[in-house]
C-alpha angles and dihedrals in degrees: 000000000000106000146010094266091054090048092049093050097037094112098024107113135159117232130207098256090056097055125083146162124202127192105205139196118209131285092047137147134168123200111203114207100161095120097229119158096231136011132191117213130186137163112229086191134358130016136283142182126227119206145153116265092231091060093242119141129015118301113247119226119223121196137176113296092026131106129205123202111199114199128202137031095268120117120264136183128226113193146156088247133015089239097055112108116228112275096179131037123203113200134198091275090055091248113150116214140160117257090263092055102260110149116245100167133003091217137007098232129159111303097015116156115195114213092315107140123227117037095225091075095230136115114202090338094309116116113244121228114277118205120202119195134175123182131199133199099211128205123245099270098045093043095053095044097046092044089054094045102044136055119241089267118022114189120191138172107238119242117232093272093052092045089054090052090052091051091050090049090053090053095045093051090068095048127092099197121138113275092026095137094050090050092049092049094050093046089052090052089053090050091053092051091047090051094049092048091049091051097047094044097054110120091238096042122116096219113196120258093249090057099043093046093066088081093057109097092215106033093035091054091048091051091051090052093050092047094047096048113017092159094063112107094251125187129179088252095052092047091049090051092051093053095041100246137119116263094244095042092049094048091049094047094046092050092049093050099038102033093239142048124283097249092048090053091048092052092052091047093049094047091048091051090047090051090053093048093048091050100046106029138050094227114137119254087247092056093045091050092057093046092057099040108271123126096230145342092278093056091049092047092053093049093042092051091048094050103033103025093235136076120256092252091052091050091050092050092049093048092052092053098041 
């Protein structure tokens, strides 16, 4: 794992049921209410607008060669025009319905086409708009960090590498070869990473500390060590020794670059990882505690309560009912 972005997205993966393509005929508008933490949107052809269903904020245009990263579980609308009312609703189970509840599709899976007419995607020889969307249900750490680092809708022009991924996605969608879904999922992951890089590396961007620090030979190395082995009994002195710096110099440099001390960062990272494990696995609190660097369940519980305000078991119960 070579940097903070890789660490953050290590277990962030798209899955088949959260990937869809829609060939659309104007006027068209989708309202997405699936509650995912982050969505990736691109137009394989044509142009669209992304807006909030309550009309607040300024609609964001999305053209070919551009990518939009939508952050947060709140609903959003993608349409041919900001004034077009939603004609299709996509819920948390990926069911596509009309506004009055009539079922259009059981699931928005790769290649789905919602009430769009001819399968060739053309009207009078002119290609119709093609919307590509991938959605992710992020873990605790990734969700919090990306929500803090990105606006509600981040639109970027894809660099050559990202544009190539998008072109490959467009080709793969129409194939029926074995392993197609796995290829689509991984390409979508690449598209997400390309979009995040493009956003954070803009000259005017205020990239988060954890992203900018990867270029620092001392702090970046320390972050990689913490991310790769959070369970190791780290101290400021042992980290400083690993990165070849004095204890005082390392602590000062880390705090300047990251906005907080090394052990504070490690605590937040460990508790975030524990929160993810508690939410998505059935491992015992004791097992989770050892995986993230605490001696036992009691030690994790004390730290978890101090950082999150609830005990690990309470967090697990809430996450299962959310």
